[in-house]
Amino acid sequence: MNKTALITGSSSGIGKATAQLLAQNNYNIILCGRRQDRLTELEKELSQFTNTHSLSFDISDKNAVFESIHSLPESFSKIDVLINNAGNAHGLDPIQDGNIDDWEAMIDINLKGLLYVSKAIIPKMIAQKSGHIINIGSTAAKQVYPNGNVYCATKHAVDAINKSMKMDLNPYGIRVGAIHPGLVETEFSEVRFKGDTEKAANVYKGFTPLKAEDIADIIHFVISRPYHVNISDLVVMCTAQGSATIIQRD
Ligand code: 8X3
């Protein structure tokens, strides 16, 4: 029987590329995101390959998270793989100039949203005594950088939750692991810079950054290992990136 993967933040970037790759590899897909129009379009595309269902909700709204996940039809109720991918950066300001709304959005989406979705799905995995949770962190989960303050804090928290979740779910045979990407060219920087496309494009200028498909490939590799293999913590950077702050540009 085909496995089912639920992917948060699947209307763009790493989440979308992962949904496309897993659909082509016979996973049933549950797409989750805020933008219904994008989800509907992607659902149509993926339905050529596999069974696809989309859930449109705001991950920072806990009632919406639980209601959406509990509304899944019977054929999608057994979730084998949860990919906690949804996450954003809002702003890149020194702490003294930080915007409190930006801080709250990052804490609500990157941290609380990940917890809500996990809390809604973990009981199902415990009951089935199997499952695989992939937490998408960031190099910002491992290193901080100037002006990264709250974004780095939320991603460090994802790193901590990943490690602790792995211990808590160990008795139930559930695999838990994190993938921490460095610079990936997606809408990430456009969101961080609030639609300033020039500023966003500059982030990826003069070197070859990772693509969303590179991370999708790695997610597919991680989840397709034999069940006794749990890749628990993986940092991935493009070759030109030496650290959060060191990048070789032309
Ligand atoms: C994305 C990578 O370097 O912008 O999480 O924090 S970085």
Tab-separated table of C-alpha atoms and ligand atoms in Angstrom:
chain	number	residue	atom	x	y	z
A	1	MET	CA	0.000	0.000	0.000
A	2	ASN	CA	1.264	3.485	-0.808
A	3	LYS	CA	2.436	5.629	2.073
A	4	THR	CA	0.892	8.998	2.903
A	5	ALA	CA	2.926	12.154	3.529
A	6	LEU	CA	1.522	15.353	5.019
A	7	ILE	CA	3.600	18.410	4.107
A	8	THR	CA	3.107	21.827	5.702
A	9	GLY	CA	3.959	24.948	3.736
A	10	SER	CA	3.447	23.049	0.504
A	11	SER	CA	2.196	25.854	-1.729
A	12	SER	CA	5.730	26.985	-2.618
A	13	GLY	CA	9.458	26.399	-2.188
A	14	ILE	CA	10.803	23.298	-0.449
A	15	GLY	CA	7.310	22.092	0.484
A	16	LYS	CA	6.014	22.252	-3.078
A	17	ALA	CA	9.124	20.612	-4.578
A	18	THR	CA	8.879	17.841	-1.979
A	19	ALA	CA	5.184	17.264	-2.709
A	20	GLN	CA	5.977	16.985	-6.429
A	21	LEU	CA	8.848	14.537	-5.921
A	22	LEU	CA	7.009	12.347	-3.429
A	23	ALA	CA	3.905	12.254	-5.641
A	24	GLN	CA	6.083	11.000	-8.511
A	25	ASN	CA	7.396	8.338	-6.131
A	26	ASN	CA	3.949	6.988	-5.273
A	27	TYR	CA	3.331	8.666	-1.932
A	28	ASN	CA	-0.215	9.857	-1.317
A	29	ILE	CA	0.054	13.533	-0.515
A	30	ILE	CA	-1.724	15.838	1.920
A	31	LEU	CA	-0.904	19.399	0.960
A	32	CYS	CA	-1.178	22.054	3.685
A	33	GLY	CA	-0.881	25.792	3.242
A	34	ARG	CA	-2.679	29.079	3.523
A	35	ARG	CA	-3.140	29.829	-0.180
A	36	GLN	CA	-6.090	27.747	-1.385
A	37	ASP	CA	-5.661	28.783	-5.042
A	38	ARG	CA	-2.082	27.519	-5.142
A	39	LEU	CA	-3.008	24.323	-3.310
A	40	THR	CA	-5.875	23.620	-5.715
A	41	GLU	CA	-3.565	24.050	-8.701
A	42	LEU	CA	-0.909	21.783	-7.184
A	43	GLU	CA	-3.509	19.214	-6.143
A	44	LYS	CA	-4.647	19.052	-9.772
A	45	GLU	CA	-1.056	18.588	-10.987
A	46	LEU	CA	-0.226	15.854	-8.475
A	47	SER	CA	-3.479	13.972	-8.970
A	48	GLN	CA	-2.053	12.643	-12.265
A	49	PHE	CA	0.434	10.639	-10.206
A	50	THR	CA	-1.218	9.891	-6.895
A	51	ASN	CA	-4.078	10.505	-4.443
A	52	THR	CA	-3.828	14.075	-3.231
A	53	HIS	CA	-5.856	15.995	-0.683
A	54	SER	CA	-5.371	19.622	0.284
A	55	LEU	CA	-6.012	21.362	3.600
A	56	SER	CA	-6.016	25.128	3.617
A	57	PHE	CA	-5.432	26.621	7.073
A	58	ASP	CA	-3.283	29.102	8.948
A	59	ILE	CA	-0.740	27.077	10.888
A	60	SER	CA	-0.581	29.680	13.641
A	61	ASP	CA	-4.299	29.253	14.398
A	62	LYS	CA	-4.428	26.236	16.703
A	63	ASN	CA	-8.165	25.577	16.325
A	64	ALA	CA	-7.842	25.667	12.539
A	65	VAL	CA	-4.917	23.200	12.697
A	66	PHE	CA	-6.811	20.638	14.788
A	67	GLU	CA	-10.083	21.058	12.874
A	68	SER	CA	-8.348	20.653	9.501
A	69	ILE	CA	-6.370	17.588	10.472
A	70	HIS	CA	-9.379	15.965	12.126
A	71	SER	CA	-11.397	16.620	8.948
A	72	LEU	CA	-9.198	14.326	6.841
A	73	PRO	CA	-11.183	11.674	4.995
A	74	GLU	CA	-10.697	8.047	6.074
A	75	SER	CA	-8.485	7.304	3.055
A	76	PHE	CA	-5.973	9.950	4.233
A	77	SER	CA	-6.247	9.359	7.967
A	78	LYS	CA	-3.163	7.120	8.293
A	79	ILE	CA	-0.204	9.475	8.035
A	80	ASP	CA	3.154	7.759	7.558
A	81	VAL	CA	5.321	10.837	7.082
A	82	LEU	CA	4.870	14.314	8.544
A	83	ILE	CA	7.083	16.988	7.028
A	84	ASN	CA	7.072	20.047	9.285
A	85	ASN	CA	8.256	22.442	6.615
A	86	ALA	CA	6.183	25.622	7.064
A	87	GLY	CA	8.350	28.475	8.285
A	88	ASN	CA	9.246	32.018	7.415
A	89	ALA	CA	11.636	34.813	8.220
A	90	HIS	CA	10.110	38.247	8.750
A	91	GLY	CA	12.592	41.101	8.742
A	92	LEU	CA	16.364	41.184	9.233
A	93	ASP	CA	16.849	43.925	11.800
A	94	PRO	CA	19.103	44.478	14.782
A	95	ILE	CA	17.311	43.507	17.973
A	96	GLN	CA	16.816	47.140	19.031
A	97	ASP	CA	14.936	47.905	15.793
A	98	GLY	CA	13.005	44.649	15.523
A	99	ASN	CA	9.321	44.785	14.741
A	100	ILE	CA	7.268	42.988	17.396
A	101	ASP	CA	4.705	41.814	14.823
A	102	ASP	CA	7.543	40.183	12.858
A	103	TRP	CA	8.827	38.487	16.010
A	104	GLU	CA	5.389	37.160	16.857
A	105	ALA	CA	4.758	35.905	13.319
A	106	MET	CA	8.011	33.901	13.390
A	107	ILE	CA	7.325	32.470	16.841
A	108	ASP	CA	3.721	31.659	15.884
A	109	ILE	CA	4.533	29.977	12.552
A	110	ASN	CA	7.995	28.466	12.951
A	111	LEU	CA	7.593	27.270	16.496
A	112	LYS	CA	3.982	27.165	17.696
A	113	GLY	CA	2.656	26.075	14.290
A	114	LEU	CA	5.114	23.168	14.165
A	115	LEU	CA	4.006	22.129	17.654
A	116	TYR	CA	0.276	22.332	16.842
A	117	VAL	CA	0.582	20.176	13.711
A	118	SER	CA	2.813	17.675	15.511
A	119	LYS	CA	0.393	17.492	18.452
A	120	ALA	CA	-2.501	16.789	16.058
A	121	ILE	CA	-0.669	13.965	14.267
A	122	ILE	CA	1.546	12.282	16.886
A	123	PRO	CA	-1.344	10.410	18.611
A	124	LYS	CA	-2.173	8.747	15.267
A	125	MET	CA	1.472	7.670	14.860
A	126	ILE	CA	1.616	6.379	18.442
A	127	ALA	CA	-1.539	4.311	17.844
A	128	GLN	CA	-0.101	2.851	14.643
A	129	LYS	CA	3.346	2.402	16.299
A	130	SER	CA	5.037	3.798	13.223
A	131	GLY	CA	5.626	7.088	11.495
A	132	HIS	CA	8.339	9.474	10.448
A	133	ILE	CA	8.536	13.151	11.379
A	134	ILE	CA	10.889	15.406	9.445
A	135	ASN	CA	11.434	18.811	11.029
A	136	ILE	CA	12.819	21.389	8.626
A	137	GLY	CA	15.190	23.602	10.588
A	138	SER	CA	17.852	25.835	9.084
A	139	THR	CA	21.538	26.575	9.405
A	140	ALA	CA	20.047	29.293	11.638
A	141	ALA	CA	19.169	26.424	13.990
A	142	LYS	CA	22.874	25.771	14.489
A	143	GLN	CA	24.500	29.203	14.168
A	144	VAL	CA	23.333	32.743	14.776
A	145	TYR	CA	24.198	35.729	12.592
A	146	PRO	CA	23.881	39.496	12.982
A	147	ASN	CA	20.245	40.645	12.733
A	148	GLY	CA	19.077	37.024	12.737
A	149	ASN	CA	18.066	37.210	16.427
A	150	VAL	CA	14.430	36.014	16.605
A	151	TYR	CA	14.513	33.966	13.389
A	152	CYS	CA	17.612	32.147	14.682
A	153	ALA	CA	15.912	31.697	18.063
A	154	THR	CA	12.869	30.019	16.490
A	155	LYS	CA	15.082	27.715	14.436
A	156	HIS	CA	17.286	26.879	17.449
A	157	ALA	CA	14.011	25.954	19.148
A	158	VAL	CA	13.127	23.649	16.241
A	159	ASP	CA	16.527	21.966	16.723
A	160	ALA	CA	15.784	21.466	20.431
A	161	ILE	CA	12.255	20.193	19.786
A	162	ASN	CA	13.544	17.788	17.141
A	163	LYS	CA	16.067	16.248	19.533
A	164	SER	CA	13.612	16.000	22.400
A	165	MET	CA	10.766	14.729	20.193
A	166	LYS	CA	13.056	11.927	19.028
A	167	MET	CA	13.597	10.835	22.649
A	168	ASP	CA	9.900	11.082	23.556
A	169	LEU	CA	8.711	9.100	20.537
A	170	ASN	CA	11.510	6.533	20.671
A	171	PRO	CA	9.431	3.988	22.675
A	172	TYR	CA	6.799	3.981	19.915
A	173	GLY	CA	9.065	3.162	16.979
A	174	ILE	CA	8.540	6.577	15.390
A	175	ARG	CA	11.418	8.038	13.380
A	176	VAL	CA	12.221	11.716	14.011
A	177	GLY	CA	14.854	13.808	12.301
A	178	ALA	CA	15.705	17.319	11.191
A	179	ILE	CA	17.104	18.679	7.962
A	180	HIS	CA	18.777	22.058	8.264
A	181	PRO	CA	19.183	23.859	4.934
A	182	GLY	CA	21.417	26.859	4.366
A	183	LEU	CA	20.740	29.320	1.555
A	184	VAL	CA	17.980	27.963	-0.706
A	185	GLU	CA	16.662	30.169	-3.496
A	186	THR	CA	12.897	30.271	-2.899
A	187	GLU	CA	10.402	32.964	-1.891
A	188	PHE	CA	12.112	32.932	1.527
A	189	SER	CA	14.032	36.191	1.099
A	190	GLU	CA	11.128	37.924	-0.648
A	191	VAL	CA	9.008	37.213	2.431
A	192	ARG	CA	11.849	38.240	4.764
A	193	PHE	CA	12.195	41.567	2.928
A	194	LYS	CA	8.430	42.063	2.598
A	195	GLY	CA	8.215	41.877	-1.178
A	196	ASP	CA	11.422	43.820	-1.975
A	197	THR	CA	12.430	41.577	-4.893
A	198	GLU	CA	15.722	43.384	-5.597
A	199	LYS	CA	16.929	42.987	-2.024
A	200	ALA	CA	15.799	39.361	-2.094
A	201	ALA	CA	17.585	38.623	-5.385
A	202	ASN	CA	20.834	40.079	-3.985
A	203	VAL	CA	20.909	37.393	-1.288
A	204	TYR	CA	21.500	34.732	-3.968
A	205	LYS	CA	23.721	36.757	-6.328
A	206	GLY	CA	27.225	35.691	-7.354
A	207	PHE	CA	27.094	32.052	-6.292
A	208	THR	CA	25.009	28.928	-6.841
A	209	PRO	CA	22.582	28.539	-3.935
A	210	LEU	CA	20.650	25.375	-3.154
A	211	LYS	CA	17.372	24.874	-4.986
A	212	ALA	CA	14.151	23.677	-3.389
A	213	GLU	CA	14.556	20.471	-5.447
A	214	ASP	CA	17.927	19.771	-3.777
A	215	ILE	CA	16.255	19.635	-0.376
A	216	ALA	CA	13.293	17.655	-1.760
A	217	ASP	CA	15.783	15.034	-3.027
A	218	ILE	CA	17.333	14.789	0.427
A	219	ILE	CA	13.944	14.485	2.126
A	220	HIS	CA	13.065	11.673	-0.266
A	221	PHE	CA	16.382	9.942	0.478
A	222	VAL	CA	15.866	10.270	4.244
A	223	ILE	CA	12.323	8.890	4.253
A	224	SER	CA	13.076	6.049	1.854
A	225	ARG	CA	15.823	4.461	4.008
A	226	PRO	CA	15.000	1.059	5.498
A	227	TYR	CA	12.829	1.503	8.591
A	228	HIS	CA	15.662	0.727	11.043
A	229	VAL	CA	17.625	3.749	9.723
A	230	ASN	CA	16.767	7.142	11.239
A	231	ILE	CA	18.742	10.110	9.938
A	232	SER	CA	18.273	12.397	12.897
A	233	ASP	CA	20.164	15.610	12.119
A	234	LEU	CA	21.405	16.823	8.770
A	235	VAL	CA	22.930	20.207	7.849
A	236	VAL	CA	22.956	21.011	4.120
A	237	MET	CA	24.654	24.012	2.532
A	238	CYS	CA	25.560	24.854	-1.044
A	239	THR	CA	29.251	24.429	-1.799
A	240	ALA	CA	29.803	28.201	-1.878
A	241	GLN	CA	28.512	28.571	1.686
A	242	GLY	CA	31.109	28.070	4.423
A	243	SER	CA	28.946	29.105	7.370
A	244	ALA	CA	25.906	31.254	8.108
A	245	THR	CA	28.043	34.305	7.315
A	246	ILE	CA	30.751	33.028	4.931
A	247	ILE	CA	29.759	32.831	1.254
A	248	GLN	CA	32.102	32.760	-1.751
A	249	ARG	CA	30.623	35.163	-4.323
A	250	ASP	CA	32.078	35.861	-7.803
B	1	8X3	C1	17.455	30.045	5.817
B	1	8X3	C2	18.916	30.255	5.833
B	1	8X3	O1	20.857	31.802	6.286
B	1	8X3	O2	18.767	32.871	5.769
B	1	8X3	O3	16.940	29.503	6.972
B	1	8X3	O4	19.068	31.815	7.882
B	1	8X3	S1	19.392	31.744	6.472
